[in-house]
CSV table of C-alpha atoms in Angstrom, one decimal:
chain,number,residue,atom,x,y,z
A,7,UNK,CA,142.3,-1.9,22.8
A,8,UNK,CA,145.7,-3.2,21.7
A,9,UNK,CA,147.1,-0.9,19.1
A,10,UNK,CA,150.5,0.2,20.4
A,11,UNK,CA,148.3,0.2,23.4
A,12,UNK,CA,148.7,-1.8,26.6
A,13,UNK,CA,145.2,-1.7,27.9
A,14,UNK,CA,142.5,-3.8,26.3
A,15,UNK,CA,139.1,-2.2,27.2
A,16,UNK,CA,137.2,0.7,25.8
A,17,UNK,CA,133.9,1.7,27.4
A,18,UNK,CA,131.1,3.4,25.6
A,19,UNK,CA,127.7,4.3,27.0
A,20,UNK,CA,125.0,5.7,24.9
A,21,UNK,CA,121.7,6.9,26.3
A,22,UNK,CA,118.2,6.6,25.1
A,23,UNK,CA,117.5,9.5,27.4
A,24,UNK,CA,119.0,12.2,25.2
A,25,UNK,CA,117.7,15.7,25.8
A,26,UNK,CA,119.7,17.5,23.2
A,27,UNK,CA,118.4,21.0,23.7
A,28,UNK,CA,115.7,20.0,26.1
A,29,UNK,CA,112.9,21.9,24.4
A,30,UNK,CA,113.4,20.0,21.2
A,31,UNK,CA,113.9,16.6,22.8
A,32,UNK,CA,111.9,13.6,21.7
A,33,UNK,CA,114.1,10.7,22.5
A,34,UNK,CA,113.1,10.1,26.1
A,35,UNK,CA,113.3,6.5,27.2
A,36,UNK,CA,114.3,5.0,30.5
A,37,UNK,CA,117.9,3.6,30.4
A,38,UNK,CA,121.5,4.2,29.5
A,39,UNK,CA,122.9,1.6,27.1
A,40,UNK,CA,126.5,0.5,27.8
A,41,UNK,CA,128.9,-1.6,25.8
A,42,UNK,CA,132.4,-2.7,26.7
A,43,UNK,CA,134.5,-3.0,23.5
A,44,UNK,CA,137.9,-4.2,22.6
A,45,UNK,CA,139.8,-3.1,19.5
A,46,UNK,CA,143.1,-4.4,18.3
A,47,UNK,CA,145.1,-3.3,15.2
A,48,UNK,CA,148.8,-3.7,14.7
A,49,UNK,CA,149.3,-0.9,12.1
A,50,UNK,CA,146.9,1.4,10.2
A,51,UNK,CA,147.2,-1.0,7.3
A,52,UNK,CA,146.2,-4.1,9.2
A,53,UNK,CA,142.7,-5.3,9.8
A,54,UNK,CA,140.8,-4.1,12.9
A,55,UNK,CA,139.9,-6.9,15.3
A,56,UNK,CA,136.8,-6.0,17.3
A,57,UNK,CA,135.2,-7.8,20.2
A,58,UNK,CA,132.1,-6.9,22.2
A,59,UNK,CA,133.0,-8.0,25.7
A,60,UNK,CA,129.9,-6.9,27.7
A,61,UNK,CA,126.7,-4.9,27.1
A,62,UNK,CA,123.7,-3.9,29.1
A,63,UNK,CA,121.3,-1.2,30.1
A,64,UNK,CA,121.7,0.9,33.2
A,65,UNK,CA,118.5,2.4,34.7
A,66,UNK,CA,118.0,6.1,34.8
A,67,UNK,CA,117.0,8.0,37.9
A,68,UNK,CA,113.2,8.3,37.8
A,69,UNK,CA,113.3,11.8,39.4
A,70,UNK,CA,115.6,13.1,36.7
A,71,UNK,CA,113.6,11.5,33.9
A,72,UNK,CA,110.4,13.0,35.2
A,73,UNK,CA,112.0,16.4,35.5
A,74,UNK,CA,113.1,16.5,31.9
A,75,UNK,CA,109.7,15.2,30.8
A,76,UNK,CA,108.0,18.0,32.6
A,77,UNK,CA,110.3,20.5,31.0
A,78,UNK,CA,109.4,19.1,27.6
A,79,UNK,CA,105.6,18.8,28.3
A,80,UNK,CA,105.3,22.4,29.5
A,81,UNK,CA,107.9,23.8,27.1
A,82,UNK,CA,109.6,25.6,30.0
A,83,UNK,CA,113.2,25.2,29.1
A,84,UNK,CA,115.4,28.0,30.4
A,85,UNK,CA,119.1,28.6,30.5
A,86,UNK,CA,119.1,27.8,34.2
A,87,UNK,CA,117.0,24.7,33.8
A,88,UNK,CA,119.1,23.4,30.9
A,89,UNK,CA,122.3,23.9,32.9
A,90,UNK,CA,120.9,22.1,35.9
A,91,UNK,CA,119.7,19.2,33.8
A,92,UNK,CA,123.0,19.1,31.9
A,93,UNK,CA,124.9,18.6,35.2
A,94,UNK,CA,122.4,16.0,36.4
A,95,UNK,CA,122.7,14.0,33.2
A,96,UNK,CA,126.5,14.2,33.4
A,97,UNK,CA,126.3,12.7,36.9
A,98,UNK,CA,123.9,10.1,35.7
A,99,UNK,CA,126.2,9.0,32.9
A,100,UNK,CA,129.2,8.8,35.2
A,101,UNK,CA,127.2,6.7,37.7
A,102,UNK,CA,126.1,4.4,34.9
A,103,UNK,CA,129.7,3.9,33.7
A,104,UNK,CA,130.9,3.2,37.2
A,105,UNK,CA,128.1,0.9,38.0
A,106,UNK,CA,128.3,-1.0,34.7
A,107,UNK,CA,132.0,-1.6,35.4
A,108,UNK,CA,131.2,-2.8,38.9
A,109,UNK,CA,128.5,-5.1,37.8
A,110,UNK,CA,130.8,-6.7,35.3
A,111,UNK,CA,133.8,-6.8,37.6
A,112,UNK,CA,135.8,-4.4,35.4
A,113,UNK,CA,138.3,-2.0,37.0
A,114,UNK,CA,137.5,1.5,35.8
A,115,UNK,CA,141.2,2.2,35.6
A,116,UNK,CA,141.6,-0.4,32.9
A,117,UNK,CA,139.3,1.6,30.6
A,118,UNK,CA,141.1,3.7,28.0
A,119,UNK,CA,138.2,5.9,27.1
A,120,UNK,CA,134.5,6.5,27.3
A,121,UNK,CA,132.5,7.8,24.3
A,122,UNK,CA,129.0,9.2,24.1
A,123,UNK,CA,127.2,11.0,21.4
A,124,UNK,CA,125.6,13.8,23.4
A,125,UNK,CA,126.6,17.4,22.6
A,126,UNK,CA,126.0,18.9,26.0
A,127,UNK,CA,128.9,19.6,28.4
A,128,UNK,CA,128.1,16.7,30.7
A,129,UNK,CA,131.1,14.9,29.2
A,130,UNK,CA,133.4,16.9,31.3
A,131,UNK,CA,131.6,15.8,34.4
A,132,UNK,CA,131.9,12.1,33.4
A,133,UNK,CA,135.7,12.6,32.8
A,134,UNK,CA,136.1,14.1,36.3
A,135,UNK,CA,134.0,11.5,38.1
A,136,UNK,CA,135.4,8.5,36.4
A,137,UNK,CA,139.0,9.7,35.8
A,138,UNK,CA,138.7,8.4,32.2
A,139,UNK,CA,139.2,10.4,29.1
A,140,UNK,CA,135.9,11.0,27.3
A,141,UNK,CA,135.1,11.6,23.6
A,142,UNK,CA,131.7,13.1,22.8
A,143,UNK,CA,129.9,15.6,20.6
A,144,UNK,CA,130.1,13.6,17.4
A,145,UNK,CA,127.0,15.1,15.8
A,146,UNK,CA,128.2,18.7,15.9
A,147,UNK,CA,131.6,17.7,14.5
A,148,UNK,CA,129.8,15.9,11.6
A,149,UNK,CA,127.8,19.0,10.9
A,150,UNK,CA,131.0,21.2,11.0
A,151,UNK,CA,132.5,18.9,8.3
A,152,UNK,CA,129.5,19.7,6.0
A,153,UNK,CA,127.4,16.6,6.7
A,154,UNK,CA,124.0,16.3,8.3
A,155,UNK,CA,125.0,15.3,11.8
A,156,UNK,CA,122.7,12.2,11.8
A,157,UNK,CA,122.5,9.4,11.4
A,158,UNK,CA,126.1,8.5,12.4
A,159,UNK,CA,125.9,4.7,12.4
A,160,UNK,CA,126.0,3.8,8.7
A,161,UNK,CA,129.7,2.9,8.5
A,162,UNK,CA,129.2,0.3,11.3
A,163,UNK,CA,126.1,-1.0,9.6
A,164,UNK,CA,128.1,-1.5,6.4
A,165,UNK,CA,131.0,-3.2,8.3
A,166,UNK,CA,128.6,-5.5,10.1
A,167,UNK,CA,126.2,-6.4,7.3
A,168,UNK,CA,128.0,-6.0,4.0
A,169,UNK,CA,128.1,-9.0,1.8
A,170,UNK,CA,129.5,-8.7,-1.8
A,171,UNK,CA,126.5,-10.4,-3.6
A,172,UNK,CA,123.7,-9.4,-1.2
A,173,UNK,CA,121.9,-6.1,-0.7
A,174,UNK,CA,121.0,-5.5,2.9
A,175,UNK,CA,119.6,-2.6,4.9
A,176,UNK,CA,119.6,-1.8,8.6
A,177,UNK,CA,116.5,-0.1,9.8
A,178,UNK,CA,116.8,1.6,13.2
A,179,UNK,CA,113.4,2.5,14.8
A,180,UNK,CA,114.1,4.9,17.5
A,181,UNK,CA,112.7,8.4,18.2
A,182,UNK,CA,113.4,9.1,14.6
A,183,UNK,CA,113.7,6.2,12.2
A,184,UNK,CA,116.8,6.0,10.1
A,185,UNK,CA,118.0,3.5,7.6
A,186,UNK,CA,121.3,2.5,5.9
A,187,UNK,CA,122.0,0.3,2.9
A,188,UNK,CA,125.0,-1.9,2.8
A,189,UNK,CA,125.5,-2.3,-1.0
A,190,UNK,CA,129.2,-1.7,-0.5
A,191,UNK,CA,131.4,-0.3,2.2
A,192,UNK,CA,132.3,2.8,0.2
A,193,UNK,CA,128.7,3.4,-0.9
A,194,UNK,CA,126.6,3.2,2.2
A,195,UNK,CA,123.8,5.7,2.0
A,196,UNK,CA,122.0,6.5,5.2
A,197,UNK,CA,119.1,8.8,5.9
A,198,UNK,CA,116.5,9.9,8.4
A,199,UNK,CA,113.1,8.5,7.4
A,200,UNK,CA,110.4,9.7,9.7
A,201,UNK,CA,109.4,10.2,13.3
A,202,UNK,CA,108.5,6.9,15.1
A,203,UNK,CA,108.4,6.8,18.9
A,204,UNK,CA,109.1,10.5,19.2
A,205,UNK,CA,106.6,12.5,21.1
A,206,UNK,CA,104.6,14.4,18.5
A,207,UNK,CA,101.4,16.5,18.6
A,208,UNK,CA,98.3,14.7,17.3
A,209,UNK,CA,98.1,16.9,14.1
A,210,UNK,CA,101.6,15.9,13.1
A,211,UNK,CA,101.0,12.3,14.0
A,212,UNK,CA,98.0,12.2,11.6
A,213,UNK,CA,100.0,13.3,8.6
A,214,UNK,CA,101.3,10.7,6.3
A,215,UNK,CA,104.5,11.8,4.6
A,216,UNK,CA,104.8,9.0,2.0
A,217,UNK,CA,104.0,5.3,1.8
A,218,UNK,CA,106.7,2.7,1.9
A,219,UNK,CA,107.8,2.3,-1.6
A,220,UNK,CA,110.3,0.1,-3.5
A,221,UNK,CA,113.5,-0.6,-1.7
A,222,UNK,CA,115.7,-1.1,-4.7
A,223,UNK,CA,115.9,-4.9,-4.5
A,224,UNK,CA,116.9,-5.0,-0.9
A,225,UNK,CA,117.0,-8.7,0.0
A,226,UNK,CA,117.3,-8.5,3.8
A,227,UNK,CA,116.4,-6.0,6.4
A,228,UNK,CA,117.9,-6.0,9.9
A,229,UNK,CA,115.9,-4.1,12.5
A,230,UNK,CA,117.1,-2.5,15.7
A,231,UNK,CA,116.1,0.3,18.2
A,232,UNK,CA,113.3,0.2,20.7
A,233,UNK,CA,110.6,0.4,18.0
A,234,UNK,CA,111.9,-2.9,16.5
A,235,UNK,CA,110.1,-4.6,19.5
A,236,UNK,CA,106.8,-2.9,18.6
A,237,UNK,CA,104.7,-5.4,16.6
A,238,UNK,CA,102.5,-2.6,15.3
A,239,UNK,CA,105.5,-1.1,13.5
A,240,UNK,CA,107.3,-4.3,12.5
A,241,UNK,CA,104.1,-6.1,11.2
A,242,UNK,CA,103.3,-3.1,9.0
A,243,UNK,CA,106.9,-3.1,7.6
A,244,UNK,CA,106.7,-6.9,6.9
A,245,UNK,CA,103.3,-6.4,5.2
A,246,UNK,CA,104.6,-3.7,2.9
A,247,UNK,CA,107.9,-5.5,2.1
A,248,UNK,CA,106.8,-9.1,1.5
A,249,UNK,CA,109.8,-9.9,-0.6
A,250,UNK,CA,112.3,-8.9,2.0
A,251,UNK,CA,113.6,-11.2,4.8
A,252,UNK,CA,113.3,-9.5,8.2
A,253,UNK,CA,115.8,-10.1,11.0
A,254,UNK,CA,116.7,-8.5,14.3
A,255,UNK,CA,120.2,-7.1,14.3
A,256,UNK,CA,121.0,-9.7,17.0
A,257,UNK,CA,121.1,-12.3,14.2
A,258,UNK,CA,124.1,-10.5,12.7
A,259,UNK,CA,126.0,-10.9,16.0
A,260,UNK,CA,125.4,-7.5,17.7
A,261,UNK,CA,122.6,-7.1,20.3
A,262,UNK,CA,120.3,-4.5,18.8
A,263,UNK,CA,120.2,-2.6,22.1
A,264,UNK,CA,124.0,-2.2,22.0
A,265,UNK,CA,124.5,-1.1,18.4
A,266,UNK,CA,124.6,2.6,18.9
A,267,UNK,CA,126.8,2.2,22.0
A,268,UNK,CA,129.3,0.0,20.0
A,269,UNK,CA,129.2,2.5,17.1
A,270,UNK,CA,130.1,5.5,19.2
A,271,UNK,CA,132.8,3.4,21.0
A,272,UNK,CA,134.3,2.9,17.5
A,273,UNK,CA,134.1,6.6,16.7
A,274,UNK,CA,135.7,7.4,20.0
A,275,UNK,CA,138.6,5.0,19.3
A,276,UNK,CA,139.1,6.6,15.8
A,277,UNK,CA,139.1,10.1,17.3
A,278,UNK,CA,141.9,9.1,19.8
A,279,UNK,CA,144.1,7.8,17.0
A,280,UNK,CA,143.4,10.8,14.9
A,281,UNK,CA,141.5,9.1,12.1
A,282,UNK,CA,138.3,9.8,10.3
A,283,UNK,CA,135.5,7.3,10.1
A,284,UNK,CA,134.8,6.0,6.6
A,285,UNK,CA,133.1,8.7,4.4
A,286,UNK,CA,130.5,7.2,2.0
A,287,UNK,CA,130.3,8.3,-1.7
A,288,UNK,CA,126.9,10.0,-1.7
A,289,UNK,CA,127.1,12.6,1.0
A,290,UNK,CA,127.2,16.4,1.0
A,291,UNK,CA,131.0,16.4,1.1
A,292,UNK,CA,133.5,13.6,1.0
A,293,UNK,CA,135.9,15.5,3.3
A,294,UNK,CA,137.4,13.1,5.9
A,295,UNK,CA,137.1,14.6,9.4
A,296,UNK,CA,138.0,13.4,12.8
A,297,UNK,CA,134.8,13.5,14.8
A,298,UNK,CA,134.3,14.3,18.5
A,299,UNK,CA,135.5,16.5,21.3
A,300,UNK,CA,137.9,15.2,23.9
A,301,UNK,CA,137.7,16.0,27.6
A,302,UNK,CA,140.8,14.9,29.6
A,303,UNK,CA,140.7,12.3,32.4
A,304,UNK,CA,143.5,11.2,34.7
A,305,UNK,CA,144.7,8.9,31.9
A,306,UNK,CA,144.8,11.7,29.3
A,307,UNK,CA,148.5,11.9,28.6
A,308,UNK,CA,148.9,8.1,28.5
A,309,UNK,CA,146.0,7.6,26.1
A,310,UNK,CA,146.8,10.5,23.8
A,311,UNK,CA,150.5,9.5,23.6
A,312,UNK,CA,149.7,6.0,22.6
A,313,UNK,CA,147.1,7.2,20.2
A,314,UNK,CA,149.6,9.5,18.5
A,315,UNK,CA,152.3,6.8,18.4
A,316,UNK,CA,149.9,4.6,16.5
A,317,UNK,CA,150.7,5.2,12.8
A,318,UNK,CA,154.4,5.5,13.4
A,319,UNK,CA,154.7,9.2,12.9
A,320,UNK,CA,152.4,9.6,9.9
A,321,UNK,CA,151.1,13.1,9.7
A,322,UNK,CA,147.6,12.0,8.7
A,323,UNK,CA,145.9,8.6,8.8
A,324,UNK,CA,143.8,7.9,5.8
A,325,UNK,CA,140.2,8.6,6.6
A,326,UNK,CA,138.7,8.1,3.2
A,327,UNK,CA,138.8,4.3,3.2
A,328,UNK,CA,137.6,1.6,5.6
A,329,UNK,CA,140.3,0.7,8.0
A,330,UNK,CA,140.6,-3.0,8.1
A,331,UNK,CA,137.9,-5.6,8.6
A,332,UNK,CA,135.3,-6.3,11.2
A,333,UNK,CA,136.3,-9.6,12.8
């Protein structure tokens, strides 16, 4: 990432195995998504230049996965069990980051920061194991600012998909489906829609909340998430929205499996320079807010110094507008 920065790489890993508070978890999959991103911006007023250098999925230890699944199935979460899983997940994330770098012949010391969305304390373990500063806990920060805490990807959807004369939407089909419209960068409503691949009891699965209705003249829908590969889901959406053109997010230039990883890498970068992500018009509060929690690594002073130097001594960087362009 080349701001006033000397290093060029920024690693993010996002996991589809996200226990949250384990009792309430529904987003259990089988891998850890990783993305290696490069950001460059000369000044806060200049466009942001972004490149996705590498992406991929690292496998999750089967024993750890089964342990968490058993906790969920039998509803046996305890403070001790949660703490144990928290540490184990931190170790798994650290291993994933190290192995991802090794597989792609990237020196871990060239990484400025790691970012991940999870709000458990495993981030500190990742920082210790990798020696790299980590930014995490974005959802709780968003809630503290008066927002909903999810979804947190709308700003990136808008940057990627926005076209002045075309109304597009991005439909993520994960544990909980969420959608974002890209009518404009400043007006990018996003919302959770319904459970999809989440583990739900049969009675709840049988309940139909509402049929798919009009989508306000949306012309194109870009799909991502694990559910976007499920023909039972996608065929139904296409049937209900015959006037919309359907695409995978890959067609817009970002692998659908890497979108959340890239999004949180972007949020981690913004946190380290002390800048809010763009706040859309129609939300609970338009208060700009720097999201995330920072856990120091061996490069802490170097990264934080360069982050604060970016902006040339400005007390606050504008967080209410989009910062540059996606290129």
